[in-house]
GROMACS .gro file of C-alpha atoms in nm:
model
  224
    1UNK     CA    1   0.000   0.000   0.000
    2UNK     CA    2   0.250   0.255   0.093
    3UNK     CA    3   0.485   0.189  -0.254
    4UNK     CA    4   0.122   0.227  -0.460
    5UNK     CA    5   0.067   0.578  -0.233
    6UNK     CA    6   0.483   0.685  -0.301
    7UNK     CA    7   0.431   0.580  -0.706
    8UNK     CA    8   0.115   0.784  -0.719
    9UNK     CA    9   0.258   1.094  -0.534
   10UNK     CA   10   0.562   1.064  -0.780
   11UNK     CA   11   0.290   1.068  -1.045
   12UNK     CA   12   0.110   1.395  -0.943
   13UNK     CA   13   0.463   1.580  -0.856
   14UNK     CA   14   0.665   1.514  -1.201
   15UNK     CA   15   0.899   1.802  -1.160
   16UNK     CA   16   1.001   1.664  -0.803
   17UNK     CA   17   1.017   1.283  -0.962
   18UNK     CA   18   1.274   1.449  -1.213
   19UNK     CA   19   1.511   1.629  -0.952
   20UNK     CA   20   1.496   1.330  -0.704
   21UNK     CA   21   1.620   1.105  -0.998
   22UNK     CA   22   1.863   1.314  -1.214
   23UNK     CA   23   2.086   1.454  -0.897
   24UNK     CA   24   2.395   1.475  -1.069
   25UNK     CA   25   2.277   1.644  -1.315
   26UNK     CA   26   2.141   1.924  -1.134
   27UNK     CA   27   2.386   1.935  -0.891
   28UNK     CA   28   2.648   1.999  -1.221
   29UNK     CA   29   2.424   2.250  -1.378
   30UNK     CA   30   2.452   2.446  -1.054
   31UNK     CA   31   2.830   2.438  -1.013
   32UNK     CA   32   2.869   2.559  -1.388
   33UNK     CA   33   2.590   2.839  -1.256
   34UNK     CA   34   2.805   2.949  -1.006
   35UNK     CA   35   3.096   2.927  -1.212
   36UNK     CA   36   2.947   3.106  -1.481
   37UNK     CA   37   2.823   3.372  -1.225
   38UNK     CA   38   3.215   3.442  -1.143
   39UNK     CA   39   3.332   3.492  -1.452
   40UNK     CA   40   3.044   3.715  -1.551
   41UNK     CA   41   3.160   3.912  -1.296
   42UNK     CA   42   3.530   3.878  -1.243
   43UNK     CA   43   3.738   4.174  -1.424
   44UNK     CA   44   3.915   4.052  -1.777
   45UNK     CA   45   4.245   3.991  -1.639
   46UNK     CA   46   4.099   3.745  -1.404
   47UNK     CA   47   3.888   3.561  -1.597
   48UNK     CA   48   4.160   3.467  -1.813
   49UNK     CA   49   4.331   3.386  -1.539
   50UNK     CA   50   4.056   3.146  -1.415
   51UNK     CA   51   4.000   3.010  -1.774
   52UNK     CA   52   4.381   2.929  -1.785
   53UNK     CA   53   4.388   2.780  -1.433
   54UNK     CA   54   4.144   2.557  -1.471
   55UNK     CA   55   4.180   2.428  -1.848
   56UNK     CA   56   4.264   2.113  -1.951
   57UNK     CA   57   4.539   2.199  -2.206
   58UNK     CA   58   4.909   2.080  -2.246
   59UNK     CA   59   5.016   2.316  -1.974
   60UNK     CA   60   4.776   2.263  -1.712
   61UNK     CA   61   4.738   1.856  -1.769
   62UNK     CA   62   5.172   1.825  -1.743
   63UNK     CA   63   5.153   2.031  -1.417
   64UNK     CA   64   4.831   1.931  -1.223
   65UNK     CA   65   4.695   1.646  -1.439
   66UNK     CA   66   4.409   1.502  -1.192
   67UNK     CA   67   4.305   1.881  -1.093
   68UNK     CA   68   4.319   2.014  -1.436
   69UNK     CA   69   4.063   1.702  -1.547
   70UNK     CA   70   3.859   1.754  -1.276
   71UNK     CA   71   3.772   2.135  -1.273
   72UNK     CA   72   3.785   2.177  -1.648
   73UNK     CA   73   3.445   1.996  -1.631
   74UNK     CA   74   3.258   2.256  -1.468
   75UNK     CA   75   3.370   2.567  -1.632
   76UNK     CA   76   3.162   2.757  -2.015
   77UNK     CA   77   3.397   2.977  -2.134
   78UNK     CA   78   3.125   3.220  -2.221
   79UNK     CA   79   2.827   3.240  -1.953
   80UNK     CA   80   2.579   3.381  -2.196
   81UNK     CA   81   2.588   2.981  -2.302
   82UNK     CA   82   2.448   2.853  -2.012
   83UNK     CA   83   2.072   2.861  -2.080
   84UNK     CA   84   2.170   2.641  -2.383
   85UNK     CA   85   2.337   2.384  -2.148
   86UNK     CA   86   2.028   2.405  -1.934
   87UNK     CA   87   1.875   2.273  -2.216
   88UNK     CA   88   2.102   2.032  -2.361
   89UNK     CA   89   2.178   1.898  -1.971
   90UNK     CA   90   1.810   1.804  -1.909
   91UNK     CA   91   1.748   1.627  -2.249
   92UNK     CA   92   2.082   1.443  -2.249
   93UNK     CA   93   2.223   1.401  -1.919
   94UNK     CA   94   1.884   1.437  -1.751
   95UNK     CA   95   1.717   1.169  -1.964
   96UNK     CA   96   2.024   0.923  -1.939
   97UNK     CA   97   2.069   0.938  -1.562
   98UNK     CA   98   1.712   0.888  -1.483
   99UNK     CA   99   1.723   0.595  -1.727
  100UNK     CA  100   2.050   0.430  -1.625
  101UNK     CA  101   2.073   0.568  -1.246
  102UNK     CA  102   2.341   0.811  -1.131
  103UNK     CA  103   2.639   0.597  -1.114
  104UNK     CA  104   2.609   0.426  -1.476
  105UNK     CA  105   2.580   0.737  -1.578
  106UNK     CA  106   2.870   0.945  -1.452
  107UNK     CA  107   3.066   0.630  -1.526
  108UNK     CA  108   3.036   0.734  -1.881
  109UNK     CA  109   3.063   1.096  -1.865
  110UNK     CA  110   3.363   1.097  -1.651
  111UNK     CA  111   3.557   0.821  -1.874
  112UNK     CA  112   3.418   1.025  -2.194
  113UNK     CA  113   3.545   1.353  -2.046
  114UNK     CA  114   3.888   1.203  -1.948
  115UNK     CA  115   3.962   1.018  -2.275
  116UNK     CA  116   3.869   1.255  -2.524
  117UNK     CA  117   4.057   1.525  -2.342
  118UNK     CA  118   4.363   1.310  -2.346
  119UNK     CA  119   4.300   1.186  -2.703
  120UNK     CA  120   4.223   1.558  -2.783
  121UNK     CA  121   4.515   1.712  -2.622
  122UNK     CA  122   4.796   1.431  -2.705
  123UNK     CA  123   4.687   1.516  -3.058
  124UNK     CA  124   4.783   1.901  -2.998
  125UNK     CA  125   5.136   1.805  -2.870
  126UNK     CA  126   5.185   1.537  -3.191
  127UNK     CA  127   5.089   1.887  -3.394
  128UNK     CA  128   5.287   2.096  -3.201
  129UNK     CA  129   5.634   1.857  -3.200
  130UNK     CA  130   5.621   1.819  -3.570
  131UNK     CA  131   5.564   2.182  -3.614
  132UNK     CA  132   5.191   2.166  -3.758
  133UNK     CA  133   5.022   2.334  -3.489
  134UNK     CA  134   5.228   2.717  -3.294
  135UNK     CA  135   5.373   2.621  -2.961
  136UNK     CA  136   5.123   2.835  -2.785
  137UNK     CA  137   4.837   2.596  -2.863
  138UNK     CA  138   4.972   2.442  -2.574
  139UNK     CA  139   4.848   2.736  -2.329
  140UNK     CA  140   4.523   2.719  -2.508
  141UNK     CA  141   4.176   2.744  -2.277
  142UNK     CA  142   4.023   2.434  -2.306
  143UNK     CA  143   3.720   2.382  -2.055
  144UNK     CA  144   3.367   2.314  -2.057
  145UNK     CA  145   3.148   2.024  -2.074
  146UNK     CA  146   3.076   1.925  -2.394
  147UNK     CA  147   3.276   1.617  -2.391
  148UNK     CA  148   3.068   1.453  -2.139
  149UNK     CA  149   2.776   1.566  -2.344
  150UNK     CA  150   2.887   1.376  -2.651
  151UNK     CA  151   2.951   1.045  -2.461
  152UNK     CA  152   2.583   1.092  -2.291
  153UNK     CA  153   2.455   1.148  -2.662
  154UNK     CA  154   2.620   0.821  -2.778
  155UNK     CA  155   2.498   0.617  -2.471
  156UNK     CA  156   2.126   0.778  -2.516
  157UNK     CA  157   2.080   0.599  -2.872
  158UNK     CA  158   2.068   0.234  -2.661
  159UNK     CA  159   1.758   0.429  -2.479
  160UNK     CA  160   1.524   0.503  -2.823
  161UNK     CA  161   1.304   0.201  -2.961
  162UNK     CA  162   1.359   0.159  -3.347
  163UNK     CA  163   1.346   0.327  -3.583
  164UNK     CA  164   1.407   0.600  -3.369
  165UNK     CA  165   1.730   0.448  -3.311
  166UNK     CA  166   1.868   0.445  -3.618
  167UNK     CA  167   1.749   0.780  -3.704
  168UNK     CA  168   1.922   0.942  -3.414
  169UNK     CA  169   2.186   0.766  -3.468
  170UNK     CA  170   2.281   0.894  -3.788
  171UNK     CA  171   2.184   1.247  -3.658
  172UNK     CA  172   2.466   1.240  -3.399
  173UNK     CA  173   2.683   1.087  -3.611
  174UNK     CA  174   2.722   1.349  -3.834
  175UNK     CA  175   2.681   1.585  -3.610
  176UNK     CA  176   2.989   1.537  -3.417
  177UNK     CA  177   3.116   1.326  -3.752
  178UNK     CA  178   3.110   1.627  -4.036
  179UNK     CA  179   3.319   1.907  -3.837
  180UNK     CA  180   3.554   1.639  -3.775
  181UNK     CA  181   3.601   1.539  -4.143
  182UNK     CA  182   3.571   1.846  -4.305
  183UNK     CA  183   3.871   2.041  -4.132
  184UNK     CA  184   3.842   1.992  -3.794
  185UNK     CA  185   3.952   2.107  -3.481
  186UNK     CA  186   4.142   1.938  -3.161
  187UNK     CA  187   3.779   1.984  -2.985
  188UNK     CA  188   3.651   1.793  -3.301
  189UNK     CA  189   3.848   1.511  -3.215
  190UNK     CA  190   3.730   1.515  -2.876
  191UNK     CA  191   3.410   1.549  -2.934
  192UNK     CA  192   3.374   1.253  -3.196
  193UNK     CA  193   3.559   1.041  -2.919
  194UNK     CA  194   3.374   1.113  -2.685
  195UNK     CA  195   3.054   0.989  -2.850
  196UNK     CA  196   3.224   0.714  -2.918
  197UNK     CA  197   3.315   0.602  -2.581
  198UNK     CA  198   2.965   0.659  -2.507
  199UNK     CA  199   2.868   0.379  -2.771
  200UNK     CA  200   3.109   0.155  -2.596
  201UNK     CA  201   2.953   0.222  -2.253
  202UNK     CA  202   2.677  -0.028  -2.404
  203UNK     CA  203   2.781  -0.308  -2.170
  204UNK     CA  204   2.636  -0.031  -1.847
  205UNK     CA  205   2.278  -0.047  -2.045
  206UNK     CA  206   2.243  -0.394  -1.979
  207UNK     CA  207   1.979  -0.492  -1.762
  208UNK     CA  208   1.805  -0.173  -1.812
  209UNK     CA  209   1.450  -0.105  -1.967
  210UNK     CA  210   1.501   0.097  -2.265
  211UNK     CA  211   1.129   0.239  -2.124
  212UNK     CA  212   1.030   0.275  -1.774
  213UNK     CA  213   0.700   0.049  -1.767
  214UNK     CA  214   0.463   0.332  -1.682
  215UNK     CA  215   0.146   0.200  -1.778
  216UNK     CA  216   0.182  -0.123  -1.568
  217UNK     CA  217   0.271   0.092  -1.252
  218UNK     CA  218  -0.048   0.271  -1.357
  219UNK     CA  219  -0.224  -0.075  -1.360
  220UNK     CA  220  -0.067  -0.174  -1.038
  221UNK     CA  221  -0.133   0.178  -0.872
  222UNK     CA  222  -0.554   0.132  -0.994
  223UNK     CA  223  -0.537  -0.191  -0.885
  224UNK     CA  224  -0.548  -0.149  -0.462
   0.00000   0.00000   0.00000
């Protein structure tokens, strides 16, 4: 009786059934708030500074490796961004914590996040030895959270029925895919494998209702 009262309150409170079950995502959304909130209001010679200190680049990742990876995830190097990461957090991160649970979930954002920015940034130092890329690439800002976007994006095609599947999955694809091809960037490369780590993460999905059986909880719930 009491799990058919909890599923039913759960049912008439949907905003509070979305916080209580996507935690880390809204506790990272307010971290980048805060941190967005300082550099929108830190003078221009310390928000490079901040930028700098907390990228992920050459620089940073030779001297505090660990540090660098970790606080490079919470910083947008322009705050007028972050209502598009609002966004873009609840569809993608939202949609795949709730469906795999927190841990599955920042299992594959944090190994997305690390290996793309190492993939990413021992590309920039291959450039930069054989003279393809200026030295000062190396002090480059590179921050944000993007990467862990792109591996949520390639785990959240294992979560859509088909033919959704394969129609999203081409979407992505050449989403990340075309930039990447035609010219890209070092954040390019990251991006493209990050969303492929998140394809890989495939092995966490198992076990896991692609759907959340909602109409037999609203069976069970009519039933008492």
């Amino acid at each position: 009786m009491t799990t058919l009262l909890h599923r039913g309150t759960e049912r008439s409170r949907p905003v509070r059934s979305w916080l209580r079950s996507t935690p880390g995502t809204h506790i990272w959304l307010l971290i980048i708030a805060i941190t967005s909130l300082v550099i929108q209001l830190s003078t221009q010679g310390l928000e490079r500074f901040l930028l700098h200190r907390n990228s992920s680049n050459i620089h940073e990742l030779t001297r505090h490796p660990v540090q660098s990876l970790f606080t490079s995830a919470f910083w947008i190097e322009n705050p007028s961004s972050l209502l598009l990461y609002l966004v873009l957090f609840e569809v993608v991160h939202g949609t795949v914590e709730r469906w795999l649970g927190t841990l599955r979930w920042l299992c594959t954002v944090v190994v997305g996040h690390v290996v793309a920015t190492l993939i990413s940034q021992e590309y920039v130092l291959w450039s930069i030895q054989n003279q393809h890329l200026p030295k000062r690439l190396a002090h480059v800002v590179d921050i944000g959270v993007s990467y862990g976007l792109a591996a949520s994006a390639g785990i959240l095609v294992y979560r859509l029925p088909y033919p959704w599947r394969w129609l999203y999955l081409v979407g992505v694809v050449a989403f990340f895919g075309i930039p990447l091809t035609t010219g890209g960037t070092f954040t390019d490369l990251g991006h493209a494998t990050a969303l492929l780590i998140g394809f890989a993460c495939y092995p966490l999905t198992r076990g896991v209702p692609t759907r959340k059986p909602v109409a037999a909880n609203d069976r069970a719930g009519h039933s008492g």
